[in-house]
PDB file of C-alpha atoms in Angstrom:
ATOM      1  CA  UNK A   1      -3.330   5.629   8.101  1.00 95.00           C
ATOM      2  CA  UNK A   2      -5.693   1.939   7.138  1.00 98.00           C
ATOM      3  CA  UNK A   3      -4.014  -0.348   8.634  1.00 98.00           C
ATOM      4  CA  UNK A   4      -3.099   1.495  12.172  1.00 98.00           C
ATOM      5  CA  UNK A   5      -3.003  -0.839  15.389  1.00 97.00           C
ATOM      6  CA  UNK A   6      -3.661  -3.966  12.842  1.00 98.00           C
ATOM      7  CA  UNK A   7      -1.870  -7.394  13.438  1.00 98.00           C
ATOM      8  CA  UNK A   8      -1.884  -9.077   9.676  1.00 99.00           C
ATOM      9  CA  UNK A   9       0.061 -11.938   8.405  1.00 99.00           C
ATOM     10  CA  UNK A  10       0.908 -12.687   5.198  1.00 99.00           C
ATOM     11  CA  UNK A  11       2.312 -15.855   3.620  1.00 98.00           C
ATOM     12  CA  UNK A  12       4.497 -15.714   1.035  1.00 98.00           C
ATOM     13  CA  UNK A  13       5.639 -13.456   1.787  1.00 98.00           C
ATOM     14  CA  UNK A  14       9.366 -13.704   1.169  1.00 97.00           C
ATOM     15  CA  UNK A  15       8.857 -12.534  -2.756  1.00 96.00           C
ATOM     16  CA  UNK A  16       6.492 -11.053  -4.675  1.00 96.00           C
ATOM     17  CA  UNK A  17       2.917  -9.790  -4.312  1.00 97.00           C
ATOM     18  CA  UNK A  18       3.953 -11.024  -0.338  1.00 98.00           C
ATOM     19  CA  UNK A  19       6.860  -8.986  -0.070  1.00 98.00           C
ATOM     20  CA  UNK A  20       5.193  -5.992  -1.370  1.00 98.00           C
ATOM     21  CA  UNK A  21       1.976  -6.560   0.454  1.00 98.00           C
ATOM     22  CA  UNK A  22       3.753  -6.312   3.342  1.00 98.00           C
ATOM     23  CA  UNK A  23       6.038  -3.186   2.710  1.00 98.00           C
ATOM     24  CA  UNK A  24       2.618  -1.640   2.099  1.00 98.00           C
ATOM     25  CA  UNK A  25       0.156  -2.879   4.750  1.00 99.00           C
ATOM     26  CA  UNK A  26       3.750  -1.856   7.226  1.00 98.00           C
ATOM     27  CA  UNK A  27       3.351   1.521   5.629  1.00 98.00           C
ATOM     28  CA  UNK A  28      -0.407   1.754   6.416  1.00 98.00           C
ATOM     29  CA  UNK A  29       0.882   1.179   9.882  1.00 98.00           C
ATOM     30  CA  UNK A  30       0.242  -2.781  10.536  1.00 98.00           C
ATOM     31  CA  UNK A  31       2.713  -4.453  12.569  1.00 98.00           C
ATOM     32  CA  UNK A  32       3.547  -7.500   9.991  1.00 99.00           C
ATOM     33  CA  UNK A  33       4.404 -11.198   9.976  1.00 99.00           C
ATOM     34  CA  UNK A  34       6.587 -12.411   7.096  1.00 98.00           C
ATOM     35  CA  UNK A  35       6.068 -16.444   6.605  1.00 98.00           C
ATOM     36  CA  UNK A  36       7.836 -17.782   4.089  1.00 98.00           C
ATOM     37  CA  UNK A  37       8.917 -20.763   3.748  1.00 97.00           C
ATOM     38  CA  UNK A  38      12.505 -19.211   2.399  1.00 96.00           C
ATOM     39  CA  UNK A  39      13.729 -17.898   5.398  1.00 97.00           C
ATOM     40  CA  UNK A  40      16.730 -15.462   3.140  1.00 97.00           C
ATOM     41  CA  UNK A  41      13.422 -14.576   1.632  1.00 97.00           C
ATOM     42  CA  UNK A  42      11.089 -13.891   4.441  1.00 98.00           C
ATOM     43  CA  UNK A  43      14.627 -12.091   6.067  1.00 98.00           C
ATOM     44  CA  UNK A  44      14.420  -9.691   2.677  1.00 98.00           C
ATOM     45  CA  UNK A  45      11.251  -9.249   3.184  1.00 98.00           C
ATOM     46  CA  UNK A  46      11.633  -8.003   6.277  1.00 98.00           C
ATOM     47  CA  UNK A  47      15.021  -6.069   6.611  1.00 98.00           C
ATOM     48  CA  UNK A  48      12.576  -4.055   3.648  1.00 98.00           C
ATOM     49  CA  UNK A  49       9.598  -3.419   5.978  1.00 98.00           C
ATOM     50  CA  UNK A  50      12.117  -1.878   8.985  1.00 98.00           C
ATOM     51  CA  UNK A  51      13.745   0.097   6.275  1.00 98.00           C
ATOM     52  CA  UNK A  52      10.878   1.687   5.368  1.00 98.00           C
ATOM     53  CA  UNK A  53      10.551   2.471   9.246  1.00 98.00           C
ATOM     54  CA  UNK A  54       7.262  -0.568   9.821  1.00 98.00           C
ATOM     55  CA  UNK A  55       7.431  -3.333  12.304  1.00 98.00           C
ATOM     56  CA  UNK A  56       7.367  -7.750  10.418  1.00 98.00           C
ATOM     57  CA  UNK A  57       8.869 -10.382  11.902  1.00 98.00           C
ATOM     58  CA  UNK A  58       9.789 -13.390  10.172  1.00 98.00           C
ATOM     59  CA  UNK A  59       9.128 -16.826  10.820  1.00 98.00           C
ATOM     60  CA  UNK A  60      10.206 -19.539   8.617  1.00 98.00           C
ATOM     61  CA  UNK A  61       6.959 -22.029   7.923  1.00 98.00           C
ATOM     62  CA  UNK A  62       5.690 -25.091   5.222  1.00 98.00           C
ATOM     63  CA  UNK A  63       2.175 -23.619   4.701  1.00 98.00           C
ATOM     64  CA  UNK A  64       0.500 -27.036   3.382  1.00 98.00           C
ATOM     65  CA  UNK A  65       1.843 -27.481   7.306  1.00 98.00           C
ATOM     66  CA  UNK A  66      -1.139 -27.576   9.421  1.00 98.00           C
ATOM     67  CA  UNK A  67       1.286 -27.858  12.658  1.00 98.00           C
ATOM     68  CA  UNK A  68       4.192 -25.248  10.715  1.00 98.00           C
ATOM     69  CA  UNK A  69       0.405 -22.746   9.754  1.00 98.00           C
ATOM     70  CA  UNK A  70      -0.481 -23.263  13.929  1.00 98.00           C
ATOM     71  CA  UNK A  71       2.969 -22.554  14.626  1.00 98.00           C
ATOM     72  CA  UNK A  72       3.283 -18.569  13.069  1.00 98.00           C
ATOM     73  CA  UNK A  73      -0.432 -17.435  14.413  1.00 98.00           C
ATOM     74  CA  UNK A  74       0.747 -18.357  17.950  1.00 98.00           C
ATOM     75  CA  UNK A  75       4.542 -17.104  16.852  1.00 98.00           C
ATOM     76  CA  UNK A  76       2.965 -13.882  15.803  1.00 98.00           C
ATOM     77  CA  UNK A  77       0.311 -13.778  18.935  1.00 98.00           C
ATOM     78  CA  UNK A  78       3.036 -13.599  21.003  1.00 98.00           C
ATOM     79  CA  UNK A  79       5.140 -11.072  19.568  1.00 98.00           C
ATOM     80  CA  UNK A  80       2.299  -8.506  18.782  1.00 98.00           C
ATOM     81  CA  UNK A  81      -0.202  -9.053  21.532  1.00 98.00           C
ATOM     82  CA  UNK A  82      -3.412 -10.654  18.438  1.00 98.00           C
ATOM     83  CA  UNK A  83      -4.151 -10.825  14.928  1.00 98.00           C
ATOM     84  CA  UNK A  84      -6.537  -9.010  12.596  1.00 98.00           C
ATOM     85  CA  UNK A  85      -5.643  -9.693   9.740  1.00 99.00           C
ATOM     86  CA  UNK A  86      -4.720 -13.449   8.030  1.00 99.00           C
ATOM     87  CA  UNK A  87      -3.806 -12.508   4.831  1.00 99.00           C
ATOM     88  CA  UNK A  88      -3.326 -16.380   2.423  1.00 99.00           C
ATOM     89  CA  UNK A  89      -1.279 -15.685  -0.383  1.00 98.00           C
ATOM     90  CA  UNK A  90       1.078 -18.322  -0.668  1.00 98.00           C
ATOM     91  CA  UNK A  91       0.875 -20.494  -3.455  1.00 96.00           C
ATOM     92  CA  UNK A  92       2.414 -22.588  -6.037  1.00 94.00           C
ATOM     93  CA  UNK A  93       1.829 -23.078 -10.202  1.00 91.00           C
ATOM     94  CA  UNK A  94       1.273 -27.126 -11.446  1.00 85.00           C
ATOM     95  CA  UNK A  95       4.439 -28.789 -12.655  1.00 83.00           C
ATOM     96  CA  UNK A  96       5.211 -28.000 -15.929  1.00 75.00           C
ATOM     97  CA  UNK A  97       2.258 -24.765 -15.750  1.00 70.00           C
ATOM     98  CA  UNK A  98       3.007 -22.229 -18.200  1.00 61.00           C
ATOM     99  CA  UNK A  99       5.581 -23.491 -19.824  1.00 50.00           C
ATOM    100  CA  UNK A 100       6.446 -21.101 -22.849  1.00 47.00           C
ATOM    101  CA  UNK A 101       7.260 -18.867 -19.632  1.00 48.00           C
ATOM    102  CA  UNK A 102       9.101 -20.517 -17.020  1.00 47.00           C
ATOM    103  CA  UNK A 103      10.989 -22.656 -20.513  1.00 53.00           C
ATOM    104  CA  UNK A 104      10.509 -24.779 -18.458  1.00 59.00           C
ATOM    105  CA  UNK A 105       9.221 -28.661 -20.130  1.00 71.00           C
ATOM    106  CA  UNK A 106       5.656 -29.623 -21.623  1.00 78.00           C
ATOM    107  CA  UNK A 107       3.758 -31.649 -18.982  1.00 87.00           C
ATOM    108  CA  UNK A 108       0.148 -33.396 -20.303  1.00 90.00           C
ATOM    109  CA  UNK A 109      -1.666 -33.413 -17.976  1.00 92.00           C
ATOM    110  CA  UNK A 110      -2.215 -38.096 -18.286  1.00 94.00           C
ATOM    111  CA  UNK A 111       1.658 -37.668 -16.652  1.00 93.00           C
ATOM    112  CA  UNK A 112       0.976 -35.365 -13.954  1.00 93.00           C
ATOM    113  CA  UNK A 113       1.968 -37.810 -11.356  1.00 95.00           C
ATOM    114  CA  UNK A 114      -0.268 -38.443  -7.108  1.00 97.00           C
ATOM    115  CA  UNK A 115       2.394 -36.412  -5.800  1.00 96.00           C
ATOM    116  CA  UNK A 116       2.204 -33.474  -8.029  1.00 94.00           C
ATOM    117  CA  UNK A 117      -1.064 -33.003  -7.560  1.00 96.00           C
ATOM    118  CA  UNK A 118      -0.662 -33.034  -3.555  1.00 97.00           C
ATOM    119  CA  UNK A 119       1.979 -30.029  -3.785  1.00 96.00           C
ATOM    120  CA  UNK A 120      -0.123 -28.356  -5.166  1.00 96.00           C
ATOM    121  CA  UNK A 121      -3.584 -29.073  -3.860  1.00 98.00           C
ATOM    122  CA  UNK A 122      -1.365 -28.697  -0.711  1.00 98.00           C
ATOM    123  CA  UNK A 123      -0.461 -25.688  -0.539  1.00 98.00           C
ATOM    124  CA  UNK A 124      -2.528 -23.515  -2.842  1.00 98.00           C
ATOM    125  CA  UNK A 125      -5.851 -25.255  -0.831  1.00 98.00           C
ATOM    126  CA  UNK A 126      -4.902 -26.800   1.888  1.00 98.00           C
ATOM    127  CA  UNK A 127      -2.538 -23.629   2.881  1.00 98.00           C
ATOM    128  CA  UNK A 128      -4.881 -21.409   3.183  1.00 98.00           C
ATOM    129  CA  UNK A 129      -7.942 -23.810   4.450  1.00 99.00           C
ATOM    130  CA  UNK A 130      -5.517 -24.673   7.549  1.00 99.00           C
ATOM    131  CA  UNK A 131      -4.001 -21.013   7.761  1.00 99.00           C
ATOM    132  CA  UNK A 132      -7.683 -19.545   7.347  1.00 98.00           C
ATOM    133  CA  UNK A 133      -7.982 -22.394  10.626  1.00 98.00           C
ATOM    134  CA  UNK A 134      -5.708 -21.218  12.150  1.00 98.00           C
ATOM    135  CA  UNK A 135      -6.239 -17.809  12.738  1.00 99.00           C
ATOM    136  CA  UNK A 136      -9.358 -17.878  13.330  1.00 98.00           C
ATOM    137  CA  UNK A 137      -9.634 -19.053  17.986  1.00 98.00           C
ATOM    138  CA  UNK A 138      -7.051 -15.420  17.345  1.00 98.00           C
ATOM    139  CA  UNK A 139      -9.715 -14.040  15.511  1.00 98.00           C
ATOM    140  CA  UNK A 140     -12.430 -14.059  18.313  1.00 98.00           C
ATOM    141  CA  UNK A 141     -10.980 -12.959  20.428  1.00 97.00           C
ATOM    142  CA  UNK A 142     -10.601  -9.239  18.899  1.00 95.00           C
ATOM    143  CA  UNK A 143     -13.739  -9.491  18.307  1.00 97.00           C
ATOM    144  CA  UNK A 144     -14.285 -10.523  14.405  1.00 98.00           C
ATOM    145  CA  UNK A 145     -10.463  -9.339  12.027  1.00 98.00           C
ATOM    146  CA  UNK A 146     -10.718 -10.145   7.992  1.00 99.00           C
ATOM    147  CA  UNK A 147      -9.085 -13.386   6.185  1.00 99.00           C
ATOM    148  CA  UNK A 148      -7.852 -12.659   2.986  1.00 99.00           C
ATOM    149  CA  UNK A 149      -6.470 -15.869   0.138  1.00 99.00           C
ATOM    150  CA  UNK A 150      -5.051 -15.691  -3.132  1.00 98.00           C
ATOM    151  CA  UNK A 151      -7.066 -17.066  -6.042  1.00 98.00           C
ATOM    152  CA  UNK A 152      -6.256 -16.634  -9.372  1.00 97.00           C
ATOM    153  CA  UNK A 153      -7.365 -15.828 -12.785  1.00 96.00           C
ATOM    154  CA  UNK A 154      -7.157 -19.147 -13.252  1.00 94.00           C
ATOM    155  CA  UNK A 155      -9.914 -19.759 -10.958  1.00 97.00           C
ATOM    156  CA  UNK A 156     -12.381 -17.755 -13.504  1.00 95.00           C
ATOM    157  CA  UNK A 157     -10.796 -18.942 -16.945  1.00 93.00           C
ATOM    158  CA  UNK A 158      -8.767 -21.631 -18.326  1.00 89.00           C
ATOM    159  CA  UNK A 159      -4.849 -21.836 -19.001  1.00 87.00           C
ATOM    160  CA  UNK A 160      -2.872 -24.062 -20.733  1.00 85.00           C
ATOM    161  CA  UNK A 161      -1.048 -26.287 -19.144  1.00 87.00           C
ATOM    162  CA  UNK A 162      -1.969 -25.389 -15.190  1.00 92.00           C
ATOM    163  CA  UNK A 163      -5.451 -27.100 -14.968  1.00 94.00           C
ATOM    164  CA  UNK A 164      -4.392 -28.525 -11.129  1.00 95.00           C
ATOM    165  CA  UNK A 165      -3.462 -24.680  -9.862  1.00 95.00           C
ATOM    166  CA  UNK A 166      -6.651 -23.851 -11.738  1.00 96.00           C
ATOM    167  CA  UNK A 167      -9.213 -26.190  -9.657  1.00 97.00           C
ATOM    168  CA  UNK A 168      -7.491 -25.097  -6.344  1.00 98.00           C
ATOM    169  CA  UNK A 169      -7.083 -21.663  -6.803  1.00 98.00           C
ATOM    170  CA  UNK A 170     -11.410 -22.747  -7.583  1.00 98.00           C
ATOM    171  CA  UNK A 171     -11.533 -23.891  -4.643  1.00 98.00           C
ATOM    172  CA  UNK A 172     -10.481 -21.022  -2.779  1.00 98.00           C
ATOM    173  CA  UNK A 173     -13.720 -19.216  -4.564  1.00 98.00           C
ATOM    174  CA  UNK A 174     -15.406 -22.125  -2.772  1.00 98.00           C
ATOM    175  CA  UNK A 175     -13.618 -21.922   0.237  1.00 98.00           C
ATOM    176  CA  UNK A 176     -14.191 -17.743   0.645  1.00 98.00           C
ATOM    177  CA  UNK A 177     -17.774 -18.687  -0.137  1.00 98.00           C
ATOM    178  CA  UNK A 178     -19.085 -20.835   2.877  1.00 98.00           C
ATOM    179  CA  UNK A 179     -16.534 -18.599   5.212  1.00 98.00           C
ATOM    180  CA  UNK A 180     -18.048 -15.487   4.770  1.00 98.00           C
ATOM    181  CA  UNK A 181     -21.089 -17.541   5.763  1.00 98.00           C
ATOM    182  CA  UNK A 182     -19.526 -19.829   8.449  1.00 98.00           C
ATOM    183  CA  UNK A 183     -17.297 -16.584  10.165  1.00 98.00           C
ATOM    184  CA  UNK A 184     -19.530 -13.656  10.132  1.00 98.00           C
ATOM    185  CA  UNK A 185     -20.907 -14.112  13.270  1.00 98.00           C
ATOM    186  CA  UNK A 186     -17.793 -13.846  14.485  1.00 98.00           C
ATOM    187  CA  UNK A 187     -17.648 -10.619  12.981  1.00 98.00           C
ATOM    188  CA  UNK A 188     -14.726 -12.246  10.785  1.00 98.00           C
ATOM    189  CA  UNK A 189     -14.625 -11.489   6.710  1.00 98.00           C
ATOM    190  CA  UNK A 190     -13.428 -13.573   4.284  1.00 99.00           C
ATOM    191  CA  UNK A 191     -12.717 -12.628   1.102  1.00 99.00           C
ATOM    192  CA  UNK A 192      -9.859 -13.285  -2.046  1.00 98.00           C
ATOM    193  CA  UNK A 193      -8.091 -11.629  -4.983  1.00 98.00           C
ATOM    194  CA  UNK A 194      -8.595 -12.898  -8.185  1.00 98.00           C
ATOM    195  CA  UNK A 195      -4.631 -11.268 -10.039  1.00 97.00           C
ATOM    196  CA  UNK A 196      -4.494 -11.757 -14.304  1.00 94.00           C
ATOM    197  CA  UNK A 197      -1.909  -9.552 -14.541  1.00 95.00           C
ATOM    198  CA  UNK A 198       0.631  -8.158 -12.879  1.00 94.00           C
ATOM    199  CA  UNK A 199       2.362 -10.410 -10.621  1.00 93.00           C
ATOM    200  CA  UNK A 200       5.791 -11.822  -9.745  1.00 90.00           C
ATOM    201  CA  UNK A 201       7.701 -13.736 -12.143  1.00 86.00           C
ATOM    202  CA  UNK A 202       9.319 -14.865  -8.911  1.00 85.00           C
ATOM    203  CA  UNK A 203       6.090 -17.176  -8.890  1.00 81.00           C
ATOM    204  CA  UNK A 204       7.199 -19.240 -12.569  1.00 76.00           C
ATOM    205  CA  UNK A 205      11.451 -19.277 -11.704  1.00 77.00           C
ATOM    206  CA  UNK A 206      12.466 -22.432 -10.139  1.00 75.00           C
ATOM    207  CA  UNK A 207      13.656 -22.634  -5.613  1.00 76.00           C
ATOM    208  CA  UNK A 208      16.099 -20.289  -4.888  1.00 79.00           C
ATOM    209  CA  UNK A 209      15.478 -17.608  -7.805  1.00 84.00           C
ATOM    210  CA  UNK A 210      16.037 -14.121  -6.921  1.00 90.00           C
ATOM    211  CA  UNK A 211      13.612 -12.170  -6.764  1.00 91.00           C
ATOM    212  CA  UNK A 212      12.503  -9.850  -8.549  1.00 87.00           C
ATOM    213  CA  UNK A 213      10.925  -6.822  -6.756  1.00 90.00           C
ATOM    214  CA  UNK A 214       8.263  -6.176 -10.545  1.00 93.00           C
ATOM    215  CA  UNK A 215       5.235  -7.254 -12.952  1.00 94.00           C
ATOM    216  CA  UNK A 216       6.268  -9.799 -15.853  1.00 90.00           C
ATOM    217  CA  UNK A 217       5.306  -7.146 -17.604  1.00 93.00           C
ATOM    218  CA  UNK A 218       7.323  -4.118 -16.358  1.00 93.00           C
ATOM    219  CA  UNK A 219       9.856  -6.842 -16.820  1.00 92.00           C
ATOM    220  CA  UNK A 220       9.220  -7.671 -19.678  1.00 91.00           C
ATOM    221  CA  UNK A 221      11.134  -4.904 -21.538  1.00 90.00           C
ATOM    222  CA  UNK A 222       9.374  -1.083 -22.878  1.00 94.00           C
ATOM    223  CA  UNK A 223       6.101  -0.568 -22.410  1.00 96.00           C
ATOM    224  CA  UNK A 224       4.017  -0.920 -25.774  1.00 95.00           C
ATOM    225  CA  UNK A 225      -0.312   0.099 -24.888  1.00 94.00           C
ATOM    226  CA  UNK A 226      -0.674  -0.755 -28.266  1.00 92.00           C
ATOM    227  CA  UNK A 227       0.714  -4.366 -28.636  1.00 91.00           C
ATOM    228  CA  UNK A 228      -0.585  -5.743 -25.411  1.00 92.00           C
ATOM    229  CA  UNK A 229      -2.989  -8.045 -25.032  1.00 88.00           C
ATOM    230  CA  UNK A 230      -5.281  -5.797 -21.761  1.00 93.00           C
ATOM    231  CA  UNK A 231      -8.188  -4.332 -23.225  1.00 93.00           C
ATOM    232  CA  UNK A 232      -7.846  -1.073 -20.958  1.00 95.00           C
ATOM    233  CA  UNK A 233      -4.718   1.508 -22.696  1.00 96.00           C
ATOM    234  CA  UNK A 234      -2.955   2.465 -19.906  1.00 97.00           C
ATOM    235  CA  UNK A 235       0.442   4.470 -20.159  1.00 97.00           C
ATOM    236  CA  UNK A 236       2.241   1.634 -17.790  1.00 97.00           C
ATOM    237  CA  UNK A 237       1.567  -1.924 -17.615  1.00 97.00           C
ATOM    238  CA  UNK A 238       0.158  -3.432 -14.349  1.00 97.00           C
ATOM    239  CA  UNK A 239       2.367  -3.706 -11.348  1.00 97.00           C
ATOM    240  CA  UNK A 240       2.768  -5.718  -7.975  1.00 97.00           C
ATOM    241  CA  UNK A 241       1.871  -3.143  -6.286  1.00 98.00           C
ATOM    242  CA  UNK A 242      -2.313  -2.252  -8.244  1.00 98.00           C
ATOM    243  CA  UNK A 243      -2.320  -5.820  -6.740  1.00 98.00           C
ATOM    244  CA  UNK A 244      -1.404  -5.621  -3.520  1.00 98.00           C
ATOM    245  CA  UNK A 245      -4.243  -1.945  -3.791  1.00 98.00           C
ATOM    246  CA  UNK A 246      -6.147  -4.484  -4.251  1.00 98.00           C
ATOM    247  CA  UNK A 247      -5.608  -6.217  -1.202  1.00 98.00           C
ATOM    248  CA  UNK A 248      -5.095  -3.398   1.031  1.00 98.00           C
ATOM    249  CA  UNK A 249      -9.285  -1.875   0.310  1.00 98.00           C
ATOM    250  CA  UNK A 250      -9.721  -5.926   1.622  1.00 98.00           C
ATOM    251  CA  UNK A 251      -7.905  -6.200   4.390  1.00 98.00           C
ATOM    252  CA  UNK A 252      -8.782  -2.355   6.086  1.00 98.00           C
ATOM    253  CA  UNK A 253     -12.135  -0.527   6.797  1.00 98.00           C
ATOM    254  CA  UNK A 254     -12.749   0.292   3.410  1.00 98.00           C
ATOM    255  CA  UNK A 255     -14.606  -3.327   2.962  1.00 98.00           C
ATOM    256  CA  UNK A 256     -16.272  -2.941   5.983  1.00 98.00           C
ATOM    257  CA  UNK A 257     -19.145  -4.951   4.590  1.00 98.00           C
ATOM    258  CA  UNK A 258     -17.690  -7.146   1.600  1.00 98.00           C
ATOM    259  CA  UNK A 259     -17.762 -10.135   2.630  1.00 98.00           C
ATOM    260  CA  UNK A 260     -17.659 -13.432   0.131  1.00 98.00           C
ATOM    261  CA  UNK A 261     -16.750 -11.802  -2.618  1.00 98.00           C
ATOM    262  CA  UNK A 262     -12.847 -12.775  -4.621  1.00 98.00           C
ATOM    263  CA  UNK A 263     -12.186  -9.502  -6.601  1.00 98.00           C
ATOM    264  CA  UNK A 264     -10.240 -10.215 -10.373  1.00 97.00           C
ATOM    265  CA  UNK A 265      -7.906  -7.790  -9.868  1.00 96.00           C
ATOM    266  CA  UNK A 266      -5.563  -5.701 -12.798  1.00 96.00           C
ATOM    267  CA  UNK A 267      -7.847  -7.973 -14.482  1.00 95.00           C
ATOM    268  CA  UNK A 268      -8.736  -4.316 -17.251  1.00 95.00           C
ATOM    269  CA  UNK A 269     -11.137  -6.272 -18.774  1.00 94.00           C
ATOM    270  CA  UNK A 270      -8.901  -8.766 -19.772  1.00 92.00           C
ATOM    271  CA  UNK A 271     -11.648 -11.651 -18.234  1.00 92.00           C
ATOM    272  CA  UNK A 272     -14.439  -9.755 -19.947  1.00 90.00           C
ATOM    273  CA  UNK A 273     -12.921 -10.797 -23.493  1.00 81.00           C
ATOM    274  CA  UNK A 274     -15.224 -13.902 -25.387  1.00 69.00           C
ATOM    275  CA  UNK A 275     -12.995 -17.117 -26.569  1.00 64.00           C
ATOM    276  CA  UNK A 276     -12.556 -16.439 -29.499  1.00 58.00           C
ATOM    277  CA  UNK A 277     -11.033 -13.482 -31.728  1.00 58.00           C
ATOM    278  CA  UNK A 278     -13.326 -11.176 -34.065  1.00 56.00           C
ATOM    279  CA  UNK A 279     -13.011  -8.084 -35.928  1.00 56.00           C
ATOM    280  CA  UNK A 280     -13.283  -5.011 -34.477  1.00 53.00           C
ATOM    281  CA  UNK A 281     -15.575  -4.758 -37.086  1.00 46.00           C
ATOM    282  CA  UNK A 282     -17.565  -7.347 -38.300  1.00 48.00           C
ATOM    283  CA  UNK A 283     -19.577  -5.665 -40.461  1.00 50.00           C
ATOM    284  CA  UNK A 284     -18.092  -2.737 -43.027  1.00 50.00           C
ATOM    285  CA  UNK A 285     -20.886  -1.913 -45.899  1.00 54.00           C
ATOM    286  CA  UNK A 286     -23.520  -1.037 -42.033  1.00 48.00           C
ATOM    287  CA  UNK A 287     -21.426   2.052 -41.150  1.00 49.00           C
ATOM    288  CA  UNK A 288     -21.329   0.891 -37.569  1.00 45.00           C
TER     289      UNK A 288
END
């Protein structure tokens, strides 16, 4: 098993990629601390892990509060004796983000409030900083460890209506590069994944919405790769598990010499496109 005898914290572990990763990491031998702001969701993930024969505990914490993150790490070390992996996965979209998907209202950039900014900044970037800071002392005790953050394709390409979110995720990428230099001497690797597809509808749904254990593409109905905007054409839609498997790679010894990297996952060539659409055959008379 890839994570045998490892101890992992997964923030935002109550739903979506965090829940899927908790189950996958546990199936690979890790003992998992599921951290989430929603106690019912965290407990639900722990139940799923235990039903599959794994070991997990639930911890309620708001990652935008440093003291709560430090307490979550302390509880994990108290319960399992060490910490090998910090997966700083918790994230929120900025208010009014992707309204056509979320069914919410459109909010102009200039109408976003200071509270809106502090909220998305606190969870998406400060939360990763606090998670890394809290993890480092325990990892030094181990002689090393892995910090993984969830960034986003929105840190690499523009998306409508989520400039604040994009800014925080771009900050994650910069943080990962900087920490890979600062922490490498302690045997600590630092990376991020940047999902493009295969993410949970819960991310855009109101708090308290039942957890959907599938990706946007899976819940959209019958899969037709011919009409998918993803350049790579496969006979199934991208899933949460596709992203979780990339996370597993980056926290396991399979990536022992990978650090300072933001890996676009479930991209399928989407980020390779230019900003304009062209006809496939630009010059029909050329015969090319």
